Short mmCIF file of C-alpha atoms in Angstrom, two decimals:
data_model
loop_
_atom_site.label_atom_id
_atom_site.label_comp_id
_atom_site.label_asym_id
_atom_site.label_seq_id
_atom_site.Cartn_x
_atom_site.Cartn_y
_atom_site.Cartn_z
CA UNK U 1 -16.64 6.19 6.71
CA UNK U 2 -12.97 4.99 7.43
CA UNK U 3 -12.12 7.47 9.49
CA UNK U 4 -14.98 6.76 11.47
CA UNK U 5 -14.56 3.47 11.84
CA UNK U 6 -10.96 3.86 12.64
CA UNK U 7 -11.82 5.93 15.66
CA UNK U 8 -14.35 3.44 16.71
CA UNK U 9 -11.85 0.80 16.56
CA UNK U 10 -9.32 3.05 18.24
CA UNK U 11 -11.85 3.14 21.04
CA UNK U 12 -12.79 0.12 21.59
CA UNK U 13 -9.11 -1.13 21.84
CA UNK U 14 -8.18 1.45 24.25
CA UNK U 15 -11.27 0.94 26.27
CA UNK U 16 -10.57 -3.21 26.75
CA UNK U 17 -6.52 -2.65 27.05
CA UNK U 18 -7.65 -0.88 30.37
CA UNK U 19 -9.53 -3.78 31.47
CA UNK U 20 -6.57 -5.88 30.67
CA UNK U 21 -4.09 -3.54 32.65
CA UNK U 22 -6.34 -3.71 35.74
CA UNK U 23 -4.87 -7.02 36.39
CA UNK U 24 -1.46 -8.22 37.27
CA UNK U 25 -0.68 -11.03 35.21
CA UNK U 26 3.00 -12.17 35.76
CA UNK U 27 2.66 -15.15 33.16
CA UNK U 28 3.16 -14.05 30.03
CA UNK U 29 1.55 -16.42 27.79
CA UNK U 30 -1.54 -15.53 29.60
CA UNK U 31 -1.31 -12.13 29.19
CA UNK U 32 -0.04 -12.00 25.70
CA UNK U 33 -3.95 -14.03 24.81
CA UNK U 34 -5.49 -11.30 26.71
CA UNK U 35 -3.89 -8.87 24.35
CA UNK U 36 -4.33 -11.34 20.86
CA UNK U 37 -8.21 -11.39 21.72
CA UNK U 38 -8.30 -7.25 22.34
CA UNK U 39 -6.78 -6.99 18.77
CA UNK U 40 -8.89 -10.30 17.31
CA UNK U 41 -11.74 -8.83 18.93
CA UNK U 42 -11.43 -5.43 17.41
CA UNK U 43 -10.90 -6.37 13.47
CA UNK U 44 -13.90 -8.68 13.44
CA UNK U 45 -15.87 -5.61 14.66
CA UNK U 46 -19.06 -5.12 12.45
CA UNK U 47 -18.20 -1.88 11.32
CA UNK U 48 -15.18 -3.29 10.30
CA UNK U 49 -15.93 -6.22 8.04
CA UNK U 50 -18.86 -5.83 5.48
CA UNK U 51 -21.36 -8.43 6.07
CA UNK U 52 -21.88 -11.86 3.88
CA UNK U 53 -18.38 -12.15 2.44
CA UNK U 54 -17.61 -15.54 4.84
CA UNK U 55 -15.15 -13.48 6.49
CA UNK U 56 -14.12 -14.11 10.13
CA UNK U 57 -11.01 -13.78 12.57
CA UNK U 58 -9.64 -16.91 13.78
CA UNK U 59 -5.96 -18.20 15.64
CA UNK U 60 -4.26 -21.00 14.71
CA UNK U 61 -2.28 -22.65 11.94
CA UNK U 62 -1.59 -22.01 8.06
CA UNK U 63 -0.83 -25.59 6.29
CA UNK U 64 2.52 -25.70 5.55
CA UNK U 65 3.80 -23.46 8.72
CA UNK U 66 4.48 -24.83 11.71
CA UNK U 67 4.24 -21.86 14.38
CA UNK U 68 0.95 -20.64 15.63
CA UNK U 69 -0.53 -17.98 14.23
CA UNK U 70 -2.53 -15.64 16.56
CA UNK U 71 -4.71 -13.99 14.68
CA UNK U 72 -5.84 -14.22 11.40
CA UNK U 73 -8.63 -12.71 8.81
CA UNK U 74 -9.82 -15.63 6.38
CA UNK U 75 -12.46 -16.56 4.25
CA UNK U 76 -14.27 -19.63 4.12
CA UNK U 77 -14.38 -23.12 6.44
CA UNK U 78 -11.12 -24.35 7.61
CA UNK U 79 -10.33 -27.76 9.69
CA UNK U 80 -11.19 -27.19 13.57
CA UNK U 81 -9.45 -28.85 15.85
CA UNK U 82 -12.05 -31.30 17.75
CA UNK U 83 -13.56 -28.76 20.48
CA UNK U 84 -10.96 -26.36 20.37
CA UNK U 85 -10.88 -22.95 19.08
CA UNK U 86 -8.15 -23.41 16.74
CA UNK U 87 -8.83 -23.54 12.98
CA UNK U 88 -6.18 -24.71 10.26
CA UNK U 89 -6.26 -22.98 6.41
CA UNK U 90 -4.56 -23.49 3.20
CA UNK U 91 -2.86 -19.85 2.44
CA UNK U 92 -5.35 -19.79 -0.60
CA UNK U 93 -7.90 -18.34 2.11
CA UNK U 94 -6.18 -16.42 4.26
CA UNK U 95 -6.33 -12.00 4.17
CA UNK U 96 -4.51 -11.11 7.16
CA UNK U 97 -2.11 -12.52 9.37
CA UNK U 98 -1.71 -10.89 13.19
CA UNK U 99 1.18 -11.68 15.41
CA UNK U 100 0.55 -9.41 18.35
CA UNK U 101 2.90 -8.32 21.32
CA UNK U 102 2.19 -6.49 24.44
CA UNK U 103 5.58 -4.77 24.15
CA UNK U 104 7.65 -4.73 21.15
CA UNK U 105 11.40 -4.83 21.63
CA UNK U 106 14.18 -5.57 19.02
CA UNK U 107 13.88 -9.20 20.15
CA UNK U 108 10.31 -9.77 19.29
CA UNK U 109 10.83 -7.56 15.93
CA UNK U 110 13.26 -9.70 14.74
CA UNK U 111 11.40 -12.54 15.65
CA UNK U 112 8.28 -11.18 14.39
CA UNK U 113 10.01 -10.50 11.37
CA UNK U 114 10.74 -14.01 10.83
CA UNK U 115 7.60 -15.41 11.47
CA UNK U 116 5.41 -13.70 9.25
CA UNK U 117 8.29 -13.73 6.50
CA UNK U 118 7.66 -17.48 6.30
CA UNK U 119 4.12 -16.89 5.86
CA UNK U 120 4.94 -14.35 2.43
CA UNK U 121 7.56 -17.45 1.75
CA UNK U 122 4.70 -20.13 1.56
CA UNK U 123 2.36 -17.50 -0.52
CA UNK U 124 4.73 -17.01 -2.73
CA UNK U 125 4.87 -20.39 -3.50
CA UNK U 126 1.43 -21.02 -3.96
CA UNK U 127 1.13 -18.23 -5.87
CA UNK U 128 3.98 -19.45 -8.34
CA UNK U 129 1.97 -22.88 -8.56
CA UNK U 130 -1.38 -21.38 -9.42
CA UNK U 131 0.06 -19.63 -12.30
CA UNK U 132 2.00 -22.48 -13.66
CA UNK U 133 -1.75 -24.49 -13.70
CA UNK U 134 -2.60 -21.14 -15.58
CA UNK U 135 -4.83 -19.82 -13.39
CA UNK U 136 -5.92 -16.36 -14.47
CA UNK U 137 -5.09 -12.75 -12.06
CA UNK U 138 -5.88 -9.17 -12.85
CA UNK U 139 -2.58 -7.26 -12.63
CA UNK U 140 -4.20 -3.97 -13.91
CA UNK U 141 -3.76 -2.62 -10.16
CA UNK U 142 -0.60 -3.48 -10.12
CA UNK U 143 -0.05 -2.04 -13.53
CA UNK U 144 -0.93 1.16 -12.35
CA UNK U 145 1.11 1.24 -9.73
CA UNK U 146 3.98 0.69 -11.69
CA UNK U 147 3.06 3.61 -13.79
CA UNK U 148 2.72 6.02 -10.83
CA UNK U 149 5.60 4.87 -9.87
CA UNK U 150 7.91 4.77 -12.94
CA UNK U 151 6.05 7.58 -15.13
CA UNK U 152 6.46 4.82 -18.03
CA UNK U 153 3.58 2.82 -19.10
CA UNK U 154 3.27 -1.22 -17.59
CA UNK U 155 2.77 -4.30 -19.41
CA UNK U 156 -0.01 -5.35 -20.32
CA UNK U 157 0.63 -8.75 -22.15
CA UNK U 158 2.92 -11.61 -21.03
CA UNK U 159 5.45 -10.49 -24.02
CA UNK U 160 5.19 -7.02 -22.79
CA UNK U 161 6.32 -7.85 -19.40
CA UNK U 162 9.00 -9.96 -21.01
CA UNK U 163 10.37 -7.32 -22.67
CA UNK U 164 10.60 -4.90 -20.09
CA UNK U 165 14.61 -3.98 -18.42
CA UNK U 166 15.63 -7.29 -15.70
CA UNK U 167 15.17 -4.19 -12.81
CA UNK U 168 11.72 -3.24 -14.15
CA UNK U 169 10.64 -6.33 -14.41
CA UNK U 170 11.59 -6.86 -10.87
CA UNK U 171 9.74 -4.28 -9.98
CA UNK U 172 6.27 -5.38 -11.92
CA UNK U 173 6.44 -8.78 -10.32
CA UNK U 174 6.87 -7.80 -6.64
CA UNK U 175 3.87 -5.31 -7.10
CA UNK U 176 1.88 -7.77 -8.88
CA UNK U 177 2.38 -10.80 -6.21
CA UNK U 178 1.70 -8.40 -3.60
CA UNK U 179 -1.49 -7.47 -4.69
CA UNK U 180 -2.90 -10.98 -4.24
CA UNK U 181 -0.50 -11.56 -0.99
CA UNK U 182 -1.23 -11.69 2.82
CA UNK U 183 -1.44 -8.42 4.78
CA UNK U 184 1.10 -9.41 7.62
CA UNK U 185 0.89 -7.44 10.57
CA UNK U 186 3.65 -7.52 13.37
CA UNK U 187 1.30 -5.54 15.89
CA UNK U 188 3.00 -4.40 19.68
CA UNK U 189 0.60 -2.29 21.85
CA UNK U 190 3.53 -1.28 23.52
CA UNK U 191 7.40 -0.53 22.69
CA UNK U 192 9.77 1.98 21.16
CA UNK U 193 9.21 5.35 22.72
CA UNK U 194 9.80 7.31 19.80
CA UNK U 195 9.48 6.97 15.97
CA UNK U 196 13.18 7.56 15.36
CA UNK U 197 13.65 4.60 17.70
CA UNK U 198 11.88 2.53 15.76
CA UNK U 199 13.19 3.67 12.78
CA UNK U 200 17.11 3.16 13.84
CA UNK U 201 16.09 -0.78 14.76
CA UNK U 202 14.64 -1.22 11.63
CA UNK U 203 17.76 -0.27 9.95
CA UNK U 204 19.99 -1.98 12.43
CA UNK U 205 17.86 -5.51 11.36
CA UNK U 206 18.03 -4.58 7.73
CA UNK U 207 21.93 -3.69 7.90
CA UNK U 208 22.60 -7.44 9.71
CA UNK U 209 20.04 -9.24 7.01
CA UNK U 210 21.99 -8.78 3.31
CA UNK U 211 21.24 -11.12 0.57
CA UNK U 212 19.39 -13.19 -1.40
CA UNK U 213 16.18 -14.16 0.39
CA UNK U 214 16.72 -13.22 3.47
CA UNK U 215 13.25 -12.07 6.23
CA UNK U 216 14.04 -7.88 4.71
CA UNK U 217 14.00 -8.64 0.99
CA UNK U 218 11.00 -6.29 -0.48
CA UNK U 219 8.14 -9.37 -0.54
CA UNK U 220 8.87 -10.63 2.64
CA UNK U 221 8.84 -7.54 5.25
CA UNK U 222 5.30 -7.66 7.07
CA UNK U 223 3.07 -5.18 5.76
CA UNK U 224 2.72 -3.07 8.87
CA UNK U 225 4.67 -3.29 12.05
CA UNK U 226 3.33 -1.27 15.20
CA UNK U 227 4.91 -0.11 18.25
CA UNK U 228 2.18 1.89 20.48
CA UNK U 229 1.64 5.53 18.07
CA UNK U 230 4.15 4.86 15.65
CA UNK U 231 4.52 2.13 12.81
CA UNK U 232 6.71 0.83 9.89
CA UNK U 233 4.03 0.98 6.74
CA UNK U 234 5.14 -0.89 3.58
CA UNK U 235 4.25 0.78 0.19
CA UNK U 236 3.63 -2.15 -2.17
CA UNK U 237 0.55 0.38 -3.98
CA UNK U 238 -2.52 -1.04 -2.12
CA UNK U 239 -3.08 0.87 -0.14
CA UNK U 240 0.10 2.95 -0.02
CA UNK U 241 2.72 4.05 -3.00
CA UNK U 242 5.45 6.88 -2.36
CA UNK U 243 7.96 7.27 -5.33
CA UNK U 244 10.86 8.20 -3.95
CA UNK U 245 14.03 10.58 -5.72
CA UNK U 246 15.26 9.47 -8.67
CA UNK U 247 12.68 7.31 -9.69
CA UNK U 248 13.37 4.55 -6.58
CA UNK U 249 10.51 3.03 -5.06
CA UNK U 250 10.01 3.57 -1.47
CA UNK U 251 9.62 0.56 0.26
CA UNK U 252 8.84 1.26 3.75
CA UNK U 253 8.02 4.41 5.28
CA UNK U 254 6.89 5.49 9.01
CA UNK U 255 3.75 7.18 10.60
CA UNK U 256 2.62 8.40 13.87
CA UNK U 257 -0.51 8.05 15.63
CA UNK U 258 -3.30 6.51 13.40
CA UNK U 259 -1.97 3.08 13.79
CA UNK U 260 -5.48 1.61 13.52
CA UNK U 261 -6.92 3.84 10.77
CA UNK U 262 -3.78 2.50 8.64
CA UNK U 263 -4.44 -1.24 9.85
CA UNK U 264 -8.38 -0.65 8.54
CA UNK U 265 -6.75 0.96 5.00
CA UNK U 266 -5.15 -2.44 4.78
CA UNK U 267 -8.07 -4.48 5.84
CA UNK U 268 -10.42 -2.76 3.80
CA UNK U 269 -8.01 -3.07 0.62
CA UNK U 270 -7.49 -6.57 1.06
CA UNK U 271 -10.99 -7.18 1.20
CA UNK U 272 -11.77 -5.34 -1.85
CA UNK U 273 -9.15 -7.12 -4.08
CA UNK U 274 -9.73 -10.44 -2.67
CA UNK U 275 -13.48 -10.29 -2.18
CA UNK U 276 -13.53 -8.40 -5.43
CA UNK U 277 -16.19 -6.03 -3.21
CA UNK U 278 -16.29 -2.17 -3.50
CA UNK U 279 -15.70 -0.68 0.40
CA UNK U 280 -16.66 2.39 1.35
CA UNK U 281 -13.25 4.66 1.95
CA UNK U 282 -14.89 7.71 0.93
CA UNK U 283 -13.53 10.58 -1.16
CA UNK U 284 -9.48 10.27 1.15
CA UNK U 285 -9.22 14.01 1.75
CA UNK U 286 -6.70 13.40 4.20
CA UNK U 287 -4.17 10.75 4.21
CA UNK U 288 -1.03 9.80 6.47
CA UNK U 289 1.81 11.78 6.92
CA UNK U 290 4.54 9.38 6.14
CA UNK U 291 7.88 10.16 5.96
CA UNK U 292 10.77 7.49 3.86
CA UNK U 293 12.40 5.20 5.53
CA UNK U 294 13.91 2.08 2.82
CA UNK U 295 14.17 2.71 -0.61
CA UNK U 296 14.62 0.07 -3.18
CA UNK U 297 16.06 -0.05 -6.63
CA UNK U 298 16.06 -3.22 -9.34
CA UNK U 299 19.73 -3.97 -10.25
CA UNK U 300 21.27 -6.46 -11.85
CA UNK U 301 24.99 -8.15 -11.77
CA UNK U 302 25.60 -10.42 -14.37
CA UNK U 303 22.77 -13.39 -13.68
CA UNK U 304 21.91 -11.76 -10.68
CA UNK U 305 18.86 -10.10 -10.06
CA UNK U 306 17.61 -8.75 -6.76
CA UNK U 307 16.60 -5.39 -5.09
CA UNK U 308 18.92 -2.64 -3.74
CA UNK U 309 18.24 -1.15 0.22
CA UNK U 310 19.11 2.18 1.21
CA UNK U 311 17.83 4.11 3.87
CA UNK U 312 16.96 7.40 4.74
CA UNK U 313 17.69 8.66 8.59
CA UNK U 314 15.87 11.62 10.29
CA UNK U 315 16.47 13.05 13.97
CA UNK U 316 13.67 12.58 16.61
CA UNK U 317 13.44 16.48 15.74
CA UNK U 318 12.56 15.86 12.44
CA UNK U 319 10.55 13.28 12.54
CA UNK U 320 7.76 15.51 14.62
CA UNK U 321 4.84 16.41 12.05
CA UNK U 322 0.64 16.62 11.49
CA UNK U 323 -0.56 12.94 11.71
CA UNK U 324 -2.04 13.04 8.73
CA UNK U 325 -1.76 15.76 5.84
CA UNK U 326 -4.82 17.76 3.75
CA UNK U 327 -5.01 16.45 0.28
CA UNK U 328 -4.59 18.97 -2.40
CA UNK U 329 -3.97 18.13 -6.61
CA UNK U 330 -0.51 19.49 -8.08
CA UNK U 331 -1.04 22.97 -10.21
CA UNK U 332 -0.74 22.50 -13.59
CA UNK U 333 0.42 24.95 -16.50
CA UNK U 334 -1.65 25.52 -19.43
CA UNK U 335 0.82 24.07 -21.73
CA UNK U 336 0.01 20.63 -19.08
CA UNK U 337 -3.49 21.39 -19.26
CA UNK U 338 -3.58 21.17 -23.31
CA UNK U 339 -2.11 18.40 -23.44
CA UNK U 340 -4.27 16.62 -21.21
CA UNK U 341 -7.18 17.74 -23.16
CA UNK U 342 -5.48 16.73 -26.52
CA UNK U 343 -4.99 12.99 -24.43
CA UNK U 344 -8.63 13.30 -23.73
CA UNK U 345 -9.62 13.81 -27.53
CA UNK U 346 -7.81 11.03 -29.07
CA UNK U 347 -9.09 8.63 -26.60
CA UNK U 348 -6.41 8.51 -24.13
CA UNK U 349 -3.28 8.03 -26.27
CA UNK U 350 -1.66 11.14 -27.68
CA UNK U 351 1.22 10.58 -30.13
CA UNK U 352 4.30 13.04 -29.10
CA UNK U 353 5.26 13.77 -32.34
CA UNK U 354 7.32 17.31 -33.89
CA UNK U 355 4.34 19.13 -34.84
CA UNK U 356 2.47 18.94 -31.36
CA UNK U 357 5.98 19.87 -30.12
CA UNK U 358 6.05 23.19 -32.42
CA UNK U 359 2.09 24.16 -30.67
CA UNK U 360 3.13 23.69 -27.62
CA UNK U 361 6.19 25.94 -27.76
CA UNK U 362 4.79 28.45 -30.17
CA UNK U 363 0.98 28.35 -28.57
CA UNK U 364 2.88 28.67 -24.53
CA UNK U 365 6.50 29.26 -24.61
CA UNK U 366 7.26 25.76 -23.13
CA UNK U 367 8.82 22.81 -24.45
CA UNK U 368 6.75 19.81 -24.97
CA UNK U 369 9.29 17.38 -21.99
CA UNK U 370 8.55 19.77 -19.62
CA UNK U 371 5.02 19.71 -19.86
CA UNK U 372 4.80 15.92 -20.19
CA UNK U 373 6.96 15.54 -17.22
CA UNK U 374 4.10 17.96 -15.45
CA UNK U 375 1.62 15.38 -15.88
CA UNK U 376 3.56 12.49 -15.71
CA UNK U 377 3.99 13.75 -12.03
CA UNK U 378 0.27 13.81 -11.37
CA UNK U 379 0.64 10.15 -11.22
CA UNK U 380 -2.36 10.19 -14.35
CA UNK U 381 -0.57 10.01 -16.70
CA UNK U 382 2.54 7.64 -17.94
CA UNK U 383 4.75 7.53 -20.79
CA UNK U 384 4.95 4.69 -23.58
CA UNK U 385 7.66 4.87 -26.10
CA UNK U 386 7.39 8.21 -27.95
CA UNK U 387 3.20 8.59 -26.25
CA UNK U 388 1.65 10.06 -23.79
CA UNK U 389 -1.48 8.16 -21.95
CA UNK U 390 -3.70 7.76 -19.36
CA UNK U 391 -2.67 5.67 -16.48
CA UNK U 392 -6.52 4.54 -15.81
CA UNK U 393 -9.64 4.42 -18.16
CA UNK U 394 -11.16 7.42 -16.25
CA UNK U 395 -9.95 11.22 -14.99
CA UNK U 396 -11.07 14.58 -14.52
CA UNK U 397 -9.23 17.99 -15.72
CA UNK U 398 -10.43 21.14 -14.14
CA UNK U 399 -8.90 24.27 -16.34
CA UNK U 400 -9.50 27.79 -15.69
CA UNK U 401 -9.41 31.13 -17.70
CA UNK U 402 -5.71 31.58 -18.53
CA UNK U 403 -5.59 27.85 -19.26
CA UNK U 404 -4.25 26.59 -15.96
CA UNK U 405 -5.76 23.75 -13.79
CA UNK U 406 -5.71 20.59 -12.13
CA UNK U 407 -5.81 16.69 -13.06
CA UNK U 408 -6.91 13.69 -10.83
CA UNK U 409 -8.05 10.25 -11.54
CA UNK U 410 -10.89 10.62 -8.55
CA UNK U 411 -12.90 12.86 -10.29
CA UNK U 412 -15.16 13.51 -7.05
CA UNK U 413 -12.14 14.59 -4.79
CA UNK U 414 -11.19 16.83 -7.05
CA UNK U 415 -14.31 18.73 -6.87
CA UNK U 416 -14.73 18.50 -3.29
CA UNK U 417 -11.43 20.12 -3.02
CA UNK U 418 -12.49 23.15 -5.80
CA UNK U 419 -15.46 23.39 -4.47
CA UNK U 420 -13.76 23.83 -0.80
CA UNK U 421 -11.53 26.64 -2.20
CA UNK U 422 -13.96 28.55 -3.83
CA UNK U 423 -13.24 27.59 -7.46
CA UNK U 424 -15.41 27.50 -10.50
CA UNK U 425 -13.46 25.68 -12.79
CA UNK U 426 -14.43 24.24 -16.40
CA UNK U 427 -14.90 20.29 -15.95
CA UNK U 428 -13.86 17.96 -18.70
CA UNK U 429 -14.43 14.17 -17.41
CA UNK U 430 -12.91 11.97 -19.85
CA UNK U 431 -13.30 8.24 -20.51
CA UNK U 432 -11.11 5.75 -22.22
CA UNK U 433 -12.94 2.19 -23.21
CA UNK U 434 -10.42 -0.41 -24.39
#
């Protein structure tokens, strides 16, 4: 239903920016509300939000921040001004943030930038408070995503976390806080003509920002940034996680076309943690073709602790690609495939220990690392100490005659897809209960 909805949204934009463009407005405050309504207008669409969650779309003010905010997706009552349409909310209640241009230039990115890095600012300190009163969050998404991302299994308890390396822990914490923070969306209608343009003023604004803190830092950069068909997506694991070469974690990455479809993922993911709701995205058969832009590393200098930019460049030339790109699982050996079965049997957890390393090489020629690292790549599977385990309570394997197969934690995609190629495979759905 997502991509449906996407296209309807799509349409409906396109359809009122022509009204907008019919008429020559020369004052730009006035024509930057036209173009704030088009986009306010087209989030709070029906089949966009699910119905009886208190959401709505509203412009105005967070507490604590003192520039106007044009759009934004909250939930609940906030203080109207009198008769006006503006609305003030604590950043306890708010989803989404929009700051929309007409045309984006470097100007308004860095300014954009800015603004909706002091929105991440203030959430981050709420956040900080409301876990110092001991209020209680589920970081098992974010867990996850640090085991995708790692291949080494996440903490679980407060003493686990503790104990993790200063870097990893880095890493934990900025997925976890994310998970519960803002969507911020810099959205232009309008602006660079090409994705590698965008790209190179990313980097340029990155290159000029170094340091503790400062409006680039991981946390802070908006979530998506638009400029006509092309955006700036970050990865924080809902609803997007790329693992990047040698185990960094890409940060930001870039897409053309689909710039509302990947707004909606966003949306709709937000909802669904916040709301706690279950939205329909459907069985993702398809997803965005992004390609790297910032990768970040945890590193640590004597006391100091922070994050580590570098950035990957591509020609115009290389940059051209499919919008989006046909989902289809990783191949797995038959030495992979037994040992997700064995993971299956003993309830999730399998102990790596000599004697299941002497099968594996006597039973199929391979040693036991390289078939771990097989499924550790699946992003299924993750590594703790000297075990391999599931990275979720649920996952299918699909094995054929000579012991091959495939492995996904959506069982029902991974069907589809056999069932699209032909396949018959032997299904083994496993479930872990903790």
């Amino acid at each position: 239903m997502i991509k449906s909805a996407s296209e309807l949204l799509t349409s409906f934009i396109a359809a009122e920016r022509k009204k907008v463009d019919l008429f020559d407005i020369k004052h730009m405050p006035t024509l930057g509300r036209a173009y704030e309504a088009i986009a306010n207008a087209g989030i709070e669409n029906e089949y966009v939000l699910p119905p009886n969650l208190d959401l709505r779309v509203v412009s105005g003010f967070i507490e604590g921040i003192p520039n106007q905010i044009d759009g934004m997706l909250v939930r609940g009552e906030g203080q109207r001004y009198g008769l006006t349409d503006e609305y003030m909310y604590p950043i306890e209640q708010v989803l989404c943030v929009l700051e929309v241009k007409k045309t984006l230039n470097k100007s308004d990115l860095v300014d954009g930038i800015q603004h909706l890095a002091a929105v991440q600012r203030l959430f981050k300190q709420s956040f900080t408070a409301r876990l110092e009163t001991e209020e209680e969050f589920d970081f098992d998404l974010a867990r996850e995503s640090y085991e995708k991302l790692t291949g080494r299994a996440g903490p679980r308890t407060d003493a686990a976390l503790d104990a993790l390396p200063a870097p990893d822990r880095l890493l934990f914490v900025a997925l976890a806080r994310q998970l519960y923070a803002p969507v911020t969306v810099l959205l232009g209608f309008d602006g660079y003509g090409t994705e590698h343009g965008l790209r190179k003023a990313m980097m340029d604004i990155v290159e000029s920002n170094l340091g503790d803190d400062v409006d680039v830092s991981p946390e802070l950069l908006p979530s998506l940034i638009t400029a006509g068909d092309f955006s700036l997506v970050k990865c924080t694991g809902r609803p997007y996680l790329i693992s990047g070469p040698e185990g960094e974690w890409v940060l930001q990455a870039s897409a053309r076309h689909n710039v509302t479809r990947i707004l909606l993922e966003f949306l709709w993911t937000k909802i669904s943690v916040f709301c706690g709701v279950r939205m329909p995205f459907g069985l993702d058969m398809d997803h965005e073709n992004l390609k790297e832009l910032l990768l970040a590393r945890g590193a640590s200098q004597g006391d100091r602790l922070g994050f580590e930019l570098r950035a990957f460049s591509y020609s115009e030339k290389k940059l051209q690609r499919p919008a989006v790109m046909v989902w289809e699982p990783t191949k797995l050996s038959a030495a992979a495939i037994a040992l997700a079965e064995f993971v299956s049997m003993r309830g999730g957890r399998l102990e790596l220990g000599q004697s299941l390393a002497d099968y594996i090489q006597r039973d199929h020629g391979v040693a036991l690392d390289d078939a771990v690292a097989e499924l550790v790549s699946t992003s299924t599977f993750s590594k703790r100490e000297n075990a391999l385990q599931m990275v979720t309570g649920q996952a299918l394997i699909a094995s054929f005659a000579d012991g091959s197969g495939y492995v996904d934690l959506d069982g029902a995609r991974l069907r589809v897809w056999c069932d699209g190629q032909g396949f018959e495979p032997y299904y083994m759905n496993f479930i872990t209960v903790e």
